[in-house]
Short mmCIF file of C-alpha atoms and ligand atoms in Angstrom, two decimals:
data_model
loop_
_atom_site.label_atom_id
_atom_site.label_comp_id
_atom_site.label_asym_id
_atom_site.label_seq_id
_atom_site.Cartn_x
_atom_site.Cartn_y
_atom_site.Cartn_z
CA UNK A 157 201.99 99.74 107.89
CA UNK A 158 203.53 96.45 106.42
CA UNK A 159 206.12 95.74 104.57
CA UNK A 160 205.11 92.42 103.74
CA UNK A 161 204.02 92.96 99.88
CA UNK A 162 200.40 91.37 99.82
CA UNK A 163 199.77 92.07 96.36
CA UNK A 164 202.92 90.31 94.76
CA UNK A 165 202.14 87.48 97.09
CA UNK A 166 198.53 87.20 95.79
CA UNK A 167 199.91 86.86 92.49
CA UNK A 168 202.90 84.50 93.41
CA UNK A 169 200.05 82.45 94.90
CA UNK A 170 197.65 82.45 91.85
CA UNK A 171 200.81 81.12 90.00
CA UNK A 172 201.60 78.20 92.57
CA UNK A 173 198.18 77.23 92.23
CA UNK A 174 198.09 77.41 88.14
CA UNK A 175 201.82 75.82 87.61
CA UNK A 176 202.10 72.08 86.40
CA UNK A 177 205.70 71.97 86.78
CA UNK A 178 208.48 74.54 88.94
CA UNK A 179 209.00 77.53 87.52
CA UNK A 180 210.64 77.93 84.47
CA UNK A 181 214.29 78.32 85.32
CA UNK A 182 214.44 77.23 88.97
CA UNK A 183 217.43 74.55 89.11
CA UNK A 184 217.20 70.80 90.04
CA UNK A 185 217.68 70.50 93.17
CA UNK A 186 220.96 67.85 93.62
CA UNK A 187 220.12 65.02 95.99
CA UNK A 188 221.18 65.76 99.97
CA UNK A 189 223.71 63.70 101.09
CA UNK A 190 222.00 61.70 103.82
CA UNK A 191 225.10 61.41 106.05
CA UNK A 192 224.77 64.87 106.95
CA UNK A 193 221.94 64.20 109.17
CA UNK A 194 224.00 61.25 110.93
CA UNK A 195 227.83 62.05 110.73
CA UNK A 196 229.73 63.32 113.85
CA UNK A 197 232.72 65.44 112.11
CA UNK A 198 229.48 67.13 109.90
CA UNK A 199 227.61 67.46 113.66
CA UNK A 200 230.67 69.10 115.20
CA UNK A 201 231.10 71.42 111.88
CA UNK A 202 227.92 72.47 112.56
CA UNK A 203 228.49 73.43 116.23
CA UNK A 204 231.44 75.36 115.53
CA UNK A 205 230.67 76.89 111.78
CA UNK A 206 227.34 77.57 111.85
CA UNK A 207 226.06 77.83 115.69
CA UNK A 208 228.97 79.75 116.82
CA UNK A 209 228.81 82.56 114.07
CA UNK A 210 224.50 83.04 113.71
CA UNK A 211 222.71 84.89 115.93
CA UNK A 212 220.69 82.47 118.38
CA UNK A 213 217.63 83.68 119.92
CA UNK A 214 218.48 83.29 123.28
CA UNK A 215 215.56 85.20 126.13
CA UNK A 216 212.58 87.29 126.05
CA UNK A 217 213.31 90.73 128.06
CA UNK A 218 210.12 89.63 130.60
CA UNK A 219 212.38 86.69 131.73
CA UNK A 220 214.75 89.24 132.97
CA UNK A 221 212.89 92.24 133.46
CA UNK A 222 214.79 94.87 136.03
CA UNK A 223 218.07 96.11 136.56
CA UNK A 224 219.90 93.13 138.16
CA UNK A 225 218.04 90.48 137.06
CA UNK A 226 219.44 87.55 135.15
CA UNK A 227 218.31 84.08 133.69
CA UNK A 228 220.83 81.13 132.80
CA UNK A 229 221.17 79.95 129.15
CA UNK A 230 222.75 76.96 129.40
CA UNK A 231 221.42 75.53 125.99
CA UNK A 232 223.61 76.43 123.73
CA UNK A 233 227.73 75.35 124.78
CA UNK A 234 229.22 76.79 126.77
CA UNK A 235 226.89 78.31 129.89
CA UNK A 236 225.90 81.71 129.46
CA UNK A 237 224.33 84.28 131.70
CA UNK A 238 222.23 87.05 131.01
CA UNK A 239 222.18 89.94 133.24
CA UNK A 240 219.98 93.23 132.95
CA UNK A 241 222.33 96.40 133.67
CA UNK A 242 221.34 99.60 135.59
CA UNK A 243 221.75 100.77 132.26
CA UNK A 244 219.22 98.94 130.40
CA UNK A 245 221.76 97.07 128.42
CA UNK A 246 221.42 93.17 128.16
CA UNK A 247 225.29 91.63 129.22
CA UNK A 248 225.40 87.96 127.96
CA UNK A 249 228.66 86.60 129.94
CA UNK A 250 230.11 83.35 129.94
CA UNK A 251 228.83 81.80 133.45
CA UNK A 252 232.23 80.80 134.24
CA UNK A 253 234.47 82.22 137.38
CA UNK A 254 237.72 83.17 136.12
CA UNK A 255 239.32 81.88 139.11
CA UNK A 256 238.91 78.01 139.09
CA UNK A 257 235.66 78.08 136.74
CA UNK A 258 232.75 77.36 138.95
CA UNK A 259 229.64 78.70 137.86
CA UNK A 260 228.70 82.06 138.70
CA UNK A 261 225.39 81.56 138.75
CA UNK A 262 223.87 78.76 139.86
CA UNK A 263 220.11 79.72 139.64
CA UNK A 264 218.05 79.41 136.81
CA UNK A 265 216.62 83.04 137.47
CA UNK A 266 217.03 85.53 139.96
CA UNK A 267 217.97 89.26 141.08
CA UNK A 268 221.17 90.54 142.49
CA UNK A 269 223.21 93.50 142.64
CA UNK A 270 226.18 91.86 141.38
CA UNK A 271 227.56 88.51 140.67
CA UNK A 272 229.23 86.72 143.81
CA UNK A 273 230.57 83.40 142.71
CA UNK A 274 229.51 80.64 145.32
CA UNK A 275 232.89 78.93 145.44
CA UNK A 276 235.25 81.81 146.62
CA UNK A 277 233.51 84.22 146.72
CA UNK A 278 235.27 86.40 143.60
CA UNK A 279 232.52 89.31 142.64
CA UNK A 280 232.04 90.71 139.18
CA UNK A 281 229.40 93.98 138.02
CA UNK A 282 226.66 93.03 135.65
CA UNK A 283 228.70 93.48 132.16
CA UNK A 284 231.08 91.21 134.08
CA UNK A 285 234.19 93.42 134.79
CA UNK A 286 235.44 91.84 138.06
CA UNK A 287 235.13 94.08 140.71
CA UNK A 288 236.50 92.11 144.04
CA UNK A 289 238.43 89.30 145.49
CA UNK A 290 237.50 87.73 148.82
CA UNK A 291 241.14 87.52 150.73
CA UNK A 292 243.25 89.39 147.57
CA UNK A 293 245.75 89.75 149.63
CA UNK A 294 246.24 86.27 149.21
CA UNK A 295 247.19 86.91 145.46
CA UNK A 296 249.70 89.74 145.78
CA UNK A 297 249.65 91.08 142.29
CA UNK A 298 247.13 90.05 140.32
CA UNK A 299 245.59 91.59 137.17
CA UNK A 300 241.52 92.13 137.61
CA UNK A 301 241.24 93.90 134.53
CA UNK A 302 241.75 91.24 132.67
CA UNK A 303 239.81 88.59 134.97
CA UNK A 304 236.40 89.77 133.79
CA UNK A 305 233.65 87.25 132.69
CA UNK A 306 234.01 87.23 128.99
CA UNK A 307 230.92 88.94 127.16
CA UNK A 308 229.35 87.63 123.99
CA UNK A 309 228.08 89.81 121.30
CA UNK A 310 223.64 90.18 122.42
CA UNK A 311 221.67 92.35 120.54
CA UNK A 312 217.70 92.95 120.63
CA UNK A 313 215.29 92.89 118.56
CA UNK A 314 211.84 94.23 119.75
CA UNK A 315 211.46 92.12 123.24
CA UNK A 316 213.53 89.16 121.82
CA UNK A 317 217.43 89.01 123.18
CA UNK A 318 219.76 87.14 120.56
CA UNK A 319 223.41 86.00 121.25
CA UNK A 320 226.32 85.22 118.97
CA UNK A 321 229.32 83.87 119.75
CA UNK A 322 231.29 85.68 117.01
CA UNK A 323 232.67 88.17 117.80
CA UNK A 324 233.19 89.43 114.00
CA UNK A 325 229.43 88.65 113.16
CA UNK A 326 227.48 91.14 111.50
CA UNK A 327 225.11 92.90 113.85
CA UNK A 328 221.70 91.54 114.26
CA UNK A 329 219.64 93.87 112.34
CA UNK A 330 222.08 93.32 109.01
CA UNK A 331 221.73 89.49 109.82
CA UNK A 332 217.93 89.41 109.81
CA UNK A 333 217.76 92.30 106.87
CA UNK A 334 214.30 92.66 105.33
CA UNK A 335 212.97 90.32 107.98
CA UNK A 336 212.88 93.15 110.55
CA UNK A 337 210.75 95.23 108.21
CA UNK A 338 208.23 92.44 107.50
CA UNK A 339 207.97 92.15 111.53
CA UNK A 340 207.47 95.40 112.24
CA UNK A 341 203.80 95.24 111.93
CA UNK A 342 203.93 92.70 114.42
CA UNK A 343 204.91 94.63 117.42
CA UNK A 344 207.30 92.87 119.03
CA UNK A 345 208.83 95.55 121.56
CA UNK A 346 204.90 94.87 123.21
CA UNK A 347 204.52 91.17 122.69
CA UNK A 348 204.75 89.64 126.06
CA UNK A 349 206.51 86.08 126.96
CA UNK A 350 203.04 83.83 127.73
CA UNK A 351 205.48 80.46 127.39
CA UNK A 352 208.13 78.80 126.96
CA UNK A 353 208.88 75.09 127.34
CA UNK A 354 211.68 72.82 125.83
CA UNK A 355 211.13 69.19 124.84
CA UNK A 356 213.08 66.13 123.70
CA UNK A 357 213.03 64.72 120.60
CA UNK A 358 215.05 61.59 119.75
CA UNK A 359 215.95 62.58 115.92
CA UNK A 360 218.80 64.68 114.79
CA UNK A 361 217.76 68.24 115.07
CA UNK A 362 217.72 69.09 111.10
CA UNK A 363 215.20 66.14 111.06
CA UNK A 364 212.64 67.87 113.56
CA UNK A 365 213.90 71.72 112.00
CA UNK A 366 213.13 71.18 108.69
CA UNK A 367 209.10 69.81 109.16
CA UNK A 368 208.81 73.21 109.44
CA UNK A 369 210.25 74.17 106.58
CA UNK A 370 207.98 72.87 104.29
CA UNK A 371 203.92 72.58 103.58
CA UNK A 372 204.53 69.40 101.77
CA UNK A 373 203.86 66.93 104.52
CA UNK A 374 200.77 68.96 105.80
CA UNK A 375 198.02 67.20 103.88
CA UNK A 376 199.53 63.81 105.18
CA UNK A 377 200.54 63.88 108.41
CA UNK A 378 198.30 66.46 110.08
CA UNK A 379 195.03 65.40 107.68
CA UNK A 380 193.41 65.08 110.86
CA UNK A 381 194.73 68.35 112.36
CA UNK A 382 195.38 71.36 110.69
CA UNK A 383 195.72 70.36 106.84
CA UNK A 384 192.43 71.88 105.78
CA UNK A 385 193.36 75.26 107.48
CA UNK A 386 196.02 75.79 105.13
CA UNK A 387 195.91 75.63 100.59
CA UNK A 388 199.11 73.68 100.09
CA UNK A 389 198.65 74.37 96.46
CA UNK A 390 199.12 78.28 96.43
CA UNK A 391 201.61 78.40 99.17
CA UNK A 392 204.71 80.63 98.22
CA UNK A 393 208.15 80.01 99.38
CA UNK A 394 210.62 82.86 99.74
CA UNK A 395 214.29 82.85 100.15
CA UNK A 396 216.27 85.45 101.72
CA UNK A 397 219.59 86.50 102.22
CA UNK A 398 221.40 84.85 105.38
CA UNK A 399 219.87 81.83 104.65
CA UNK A 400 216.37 82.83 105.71
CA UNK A 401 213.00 81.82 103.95
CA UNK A 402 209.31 82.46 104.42
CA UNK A 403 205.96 80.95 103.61
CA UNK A 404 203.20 81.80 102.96
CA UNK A 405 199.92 79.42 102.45
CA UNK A 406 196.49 81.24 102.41
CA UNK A 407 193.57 80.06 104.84
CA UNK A 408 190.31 78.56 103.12
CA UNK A 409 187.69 80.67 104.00
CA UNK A 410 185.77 78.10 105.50
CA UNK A 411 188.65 78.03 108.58
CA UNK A 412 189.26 81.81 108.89
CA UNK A 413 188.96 83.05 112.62
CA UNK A 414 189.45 79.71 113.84
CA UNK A 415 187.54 79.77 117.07
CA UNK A 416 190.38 78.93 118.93
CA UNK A 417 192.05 81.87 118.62
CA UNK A 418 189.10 84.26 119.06
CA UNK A 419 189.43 84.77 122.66
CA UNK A 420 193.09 85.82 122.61
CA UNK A 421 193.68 90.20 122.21
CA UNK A 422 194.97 90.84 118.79
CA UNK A 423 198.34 92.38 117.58
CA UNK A 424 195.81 95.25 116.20
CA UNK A 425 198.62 96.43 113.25
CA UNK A 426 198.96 92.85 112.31
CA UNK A 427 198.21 92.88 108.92
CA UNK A 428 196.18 91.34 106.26
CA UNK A 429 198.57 88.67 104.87
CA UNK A 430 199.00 87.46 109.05
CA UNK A 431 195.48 87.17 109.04
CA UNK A 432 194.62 85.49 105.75
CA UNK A 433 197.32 83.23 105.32
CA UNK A 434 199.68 80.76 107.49
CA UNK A 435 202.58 82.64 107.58
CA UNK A 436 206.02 81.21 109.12
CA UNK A 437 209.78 82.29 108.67
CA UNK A 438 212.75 80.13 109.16
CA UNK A 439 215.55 82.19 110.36
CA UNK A 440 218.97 80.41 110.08
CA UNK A 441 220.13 78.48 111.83
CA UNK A 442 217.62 77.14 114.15
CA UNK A 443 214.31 79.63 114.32
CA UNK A 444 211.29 78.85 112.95
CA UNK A 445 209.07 81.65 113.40
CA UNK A 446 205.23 81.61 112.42
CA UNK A 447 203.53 84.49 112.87
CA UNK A 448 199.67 85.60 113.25
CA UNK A 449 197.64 88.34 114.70
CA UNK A 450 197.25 86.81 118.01
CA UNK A 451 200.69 85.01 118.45
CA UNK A 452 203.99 85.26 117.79
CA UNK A 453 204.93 81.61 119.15
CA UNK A 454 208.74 81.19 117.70
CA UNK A 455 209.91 77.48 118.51
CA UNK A 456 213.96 76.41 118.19
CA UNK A 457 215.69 73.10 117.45
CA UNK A 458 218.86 72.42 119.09
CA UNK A 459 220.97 69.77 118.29
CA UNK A 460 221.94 67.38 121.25
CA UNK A 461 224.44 65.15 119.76
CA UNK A 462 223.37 63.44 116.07
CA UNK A 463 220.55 61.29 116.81
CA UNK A 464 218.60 63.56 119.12
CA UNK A 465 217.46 67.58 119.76
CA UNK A 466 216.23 69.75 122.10
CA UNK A 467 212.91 71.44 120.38
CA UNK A 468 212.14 75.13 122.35
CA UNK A 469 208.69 76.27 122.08
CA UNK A 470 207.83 79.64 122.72
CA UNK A 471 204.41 81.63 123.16
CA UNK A 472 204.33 85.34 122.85
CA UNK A 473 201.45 87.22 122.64
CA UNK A 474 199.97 91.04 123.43
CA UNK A 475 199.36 91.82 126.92
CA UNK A 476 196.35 89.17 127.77
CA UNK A 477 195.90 90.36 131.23
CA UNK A 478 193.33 92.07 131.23
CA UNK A 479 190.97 88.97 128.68
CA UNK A 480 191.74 86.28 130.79
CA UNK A 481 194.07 84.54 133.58
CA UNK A 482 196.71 82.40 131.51
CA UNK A 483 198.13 83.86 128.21
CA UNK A 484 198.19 82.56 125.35
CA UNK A 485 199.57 79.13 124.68
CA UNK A 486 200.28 77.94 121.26
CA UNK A 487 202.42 74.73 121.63
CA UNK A 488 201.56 72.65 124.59
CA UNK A 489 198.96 71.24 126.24
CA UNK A 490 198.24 71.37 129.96
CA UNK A 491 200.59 74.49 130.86
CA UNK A 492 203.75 72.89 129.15
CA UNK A 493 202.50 69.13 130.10
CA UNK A 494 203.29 67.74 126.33
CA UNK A 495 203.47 69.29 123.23
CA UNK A 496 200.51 70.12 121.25
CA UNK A 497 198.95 67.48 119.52
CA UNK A 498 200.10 69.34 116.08
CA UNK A 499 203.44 69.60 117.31
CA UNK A 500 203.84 65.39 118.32
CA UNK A 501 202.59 64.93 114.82
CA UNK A 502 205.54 66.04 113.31
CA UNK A 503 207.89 64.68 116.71
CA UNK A 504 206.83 61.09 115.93
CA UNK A 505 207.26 61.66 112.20
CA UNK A 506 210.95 62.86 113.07
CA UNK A 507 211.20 60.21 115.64
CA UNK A 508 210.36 57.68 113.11
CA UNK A 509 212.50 58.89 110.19
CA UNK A 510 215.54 58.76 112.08
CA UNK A 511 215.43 55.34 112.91
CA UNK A 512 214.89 54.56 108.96
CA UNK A 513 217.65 56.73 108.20
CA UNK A 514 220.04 54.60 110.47
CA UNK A 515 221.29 52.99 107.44
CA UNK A 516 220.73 54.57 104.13
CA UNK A 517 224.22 54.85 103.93
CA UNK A 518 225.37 57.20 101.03
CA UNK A 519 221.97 57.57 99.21
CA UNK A 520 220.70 61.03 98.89
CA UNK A 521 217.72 62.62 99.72
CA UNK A 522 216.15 63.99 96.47
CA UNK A 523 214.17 67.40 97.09
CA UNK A 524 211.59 68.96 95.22
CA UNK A 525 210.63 72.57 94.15
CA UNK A 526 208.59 72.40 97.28
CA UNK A 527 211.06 71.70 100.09
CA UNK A 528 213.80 74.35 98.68
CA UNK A 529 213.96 76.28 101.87
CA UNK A 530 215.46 73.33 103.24
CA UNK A 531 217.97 72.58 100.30
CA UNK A 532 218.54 76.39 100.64
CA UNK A 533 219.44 76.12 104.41
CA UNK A 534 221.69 73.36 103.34
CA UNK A 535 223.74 75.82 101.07
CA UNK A 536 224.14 78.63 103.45
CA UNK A 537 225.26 76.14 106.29
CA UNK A 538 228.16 74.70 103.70
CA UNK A 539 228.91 78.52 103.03
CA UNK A 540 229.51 79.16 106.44
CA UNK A 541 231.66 75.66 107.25
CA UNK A 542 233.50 76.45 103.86
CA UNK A 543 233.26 74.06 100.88
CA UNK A 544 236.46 73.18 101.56
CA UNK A 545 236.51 72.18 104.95
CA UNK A 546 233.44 69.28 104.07
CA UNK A 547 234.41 65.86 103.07
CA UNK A 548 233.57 65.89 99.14
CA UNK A 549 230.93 63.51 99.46
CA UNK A 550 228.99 65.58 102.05
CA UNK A 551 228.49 69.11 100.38
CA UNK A 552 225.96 70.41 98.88
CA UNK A 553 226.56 72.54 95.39
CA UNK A 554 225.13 76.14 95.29
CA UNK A 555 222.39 75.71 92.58
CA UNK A 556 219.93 78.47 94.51
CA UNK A 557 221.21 81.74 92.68
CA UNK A 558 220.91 85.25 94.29
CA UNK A 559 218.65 85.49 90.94
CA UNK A 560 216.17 83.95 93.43
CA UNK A 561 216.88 85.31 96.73
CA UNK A 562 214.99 88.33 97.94
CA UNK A 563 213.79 91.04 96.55
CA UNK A 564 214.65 89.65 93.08
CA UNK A 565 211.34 87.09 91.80
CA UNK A 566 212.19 85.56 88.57
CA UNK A 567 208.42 83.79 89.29
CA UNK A 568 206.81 87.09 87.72
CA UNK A 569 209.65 87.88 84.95
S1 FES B 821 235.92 79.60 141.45
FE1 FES B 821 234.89 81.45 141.64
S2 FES B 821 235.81 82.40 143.30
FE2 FES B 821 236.90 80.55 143.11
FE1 FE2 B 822 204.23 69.57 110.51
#
């Protein structure tokens, strides 16, 4: 049922807890320059390198559910629509009239049987092929085939719709690898949307991302929250290839089955590492993806110029109709009201840092053993910019070996 390997990750996690040092062999980690958290030729490298070659998770099929219906994604440059086909296929199409660029569609969320453009009237089919012109008589010879709402690559996985703006990107499935396999016991062609909210959050978005890319901070800034749900000491960090990692931190017993939870209808193939252990993914670039046997509740950063971010939280959850009125909520209190209390923790840690980071000019930020899912992120975004193309004094060197990347573990050599 799982491909998540529960007895190597016992073992990895009786190490953790046993080590008094990092693992023999694992490299120093070099210090990250702090500018790339603050610089605006980095911050555009970014938005052309990395977000317009990764697959971005972009919709949840219930927000678009029929034939002919389609929901705006405007969050990621430039506007994008998403529009269910007769044939079942998800179209994501530039939301951009090729006659004198007005939107297409202007609604957040809607049905129709094909897209009318509100300014002239110009008509296009749901993969976006332009189909009529009001008055084209008016044009005398004019090429439709080649007026069509460009289409941007959107694969699924499960319920979840990603887009990529490369069109030369791997598919999704080779992006996410192994990943898939480790999700499969979590069913999530049946996982319904409960949520999803977005919030602001005035820190650069690597800032907010990468709180959740490490246990490190748990025992101190959620000691009154969540820290005693989760053994820092045996957690096990995982990298993978694409520039994806995993943890995994086991639950004291004395917090298993939190009663919080209890009421919500299980993912019944979930299995026994989702519900022993915190378990969380960071997919690059922007994912972070915990997962349980109740919840799947991914939540997304999105960088909204240097010095602030967009953070998306999402809820999903098996079909909780028939338990209770409202579904499952993970992240936010009062049906999307704030964030959850665990969730501003870490926004007015982020908040704070990046007004102390204002002016720690070219000082580095020195990461240990602990935080190298974020040092590893780090290399596969320079990777993807090229080394080349990044003022010296802002890369990052490639110390994190394949030797350590999944499925190789030098931890039990
Ligand atoms: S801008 Fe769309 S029809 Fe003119
Ligand atoms: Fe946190």
């Amino acid at each position: 049922m799982t491909a998540i390997d529960t007895e190597q990750l016992r073992t990895l996690m009786d190490m953790e807890s046993q080590r008094n040092r990092p693992p023999s062999g694992f490299p120093s980690l070099p210090p990250v320059p702090s500018r790339r958290y603050s610089d605006p030729a980095f911050y555009e490298q970014e938005q052309q390198q990395v977000f317009r070659r990764s697959w971005l998770l972009a919709a949840h099929i219930d927000e678009l559910p029929e034939p002919g219906s389609f929901l705006r994604w405007d969050i990621a440059e430039p506007p994008v629509v998403l529009v269910h086909a007769s044939d079942g296929t998800i179209h994501a199409l530039i939301n951009r009239c090729s006659h004198r660029g007005a939107p297409v569609v202007m609604p957040a969320t809607g049905s129709r049987p094909r897209l009318t453009c509100p300014y002239h009237g110009w008509s296009y089919a749901h993969d976006g092929e332009l189909i009529a012109i009001a008055s084209d008589r008016d044009f005398g010879a004019i090429d439709k085939a080649n007026l069509g709402l460009p289409a941007l690559r959107c694969e699924r996985l499960g319920a979840l719709i990603f887009v990529n703006f490369d069109s030369q990107a791997p598919s999704l499935e080779a992006s996410l690898g192994s990943l898939i396999d480790e999700w499969a016991e979590f069913d999530l062609q049946n996982c319904r949307l409960s949520r999803r909210d977005r919030f602001t959050i005035k820190s650069n978005w690597k800032i907010a991302m990468e709180a959740n890319m490490e246990v490190y901070h748990v025992p101190m800034v959620h000691r009154k929250t969540v820290a005693a749900a989760l053994d820092a000491n045996r957690n096990v960090n995982t990298f993978y290839p694409g520039g994806h990692g995993r943890m995994v931190a086991p639950i004291p017993q004395s917090h298993q089955g939190g009663a919080w939870k209890t009421s919500w209808p299980e993912i019944k193939s979930a299995g026994e590492i989702a519900r022993t252990c915190t378990l969380s993914y960071n997919v690059f670039p922007n994912l972070v993806m915990p997962l349980n046997q109740y919840v799947v509740p991914p939540i997304q950063f999105w960088p909204n110029g240097t010095d602030e971010c967009i953070v998306e939280t999402w809820t999903l959850a098996p079909d909780w109709r028939n338990h209770r009125e409202s579904g499952p909520d993970m992240w936010t209190e009062n049906n999307g009201e704030k964030p959850s209390l665990v969730l501003r923790e870490d926004i007015e840690m982020s908040e704070a840092i990046q007004k102390a980071m204002a002016d720690t000019g070219e000082r580095g930020i020195p990461l240990s053993y602990q935080e190298a899912r974020i040092y590893y992120w780090h290399q596969w975004a320079d990777a993807l910019i090229g080394l080349d193309n990044i003022e010296p004094a802002l890369r990052v060197a490639d110390v994190i070996g394949n030797e350590w990347v999944h499925p190789n573990e030098p931890r039990l050599a």
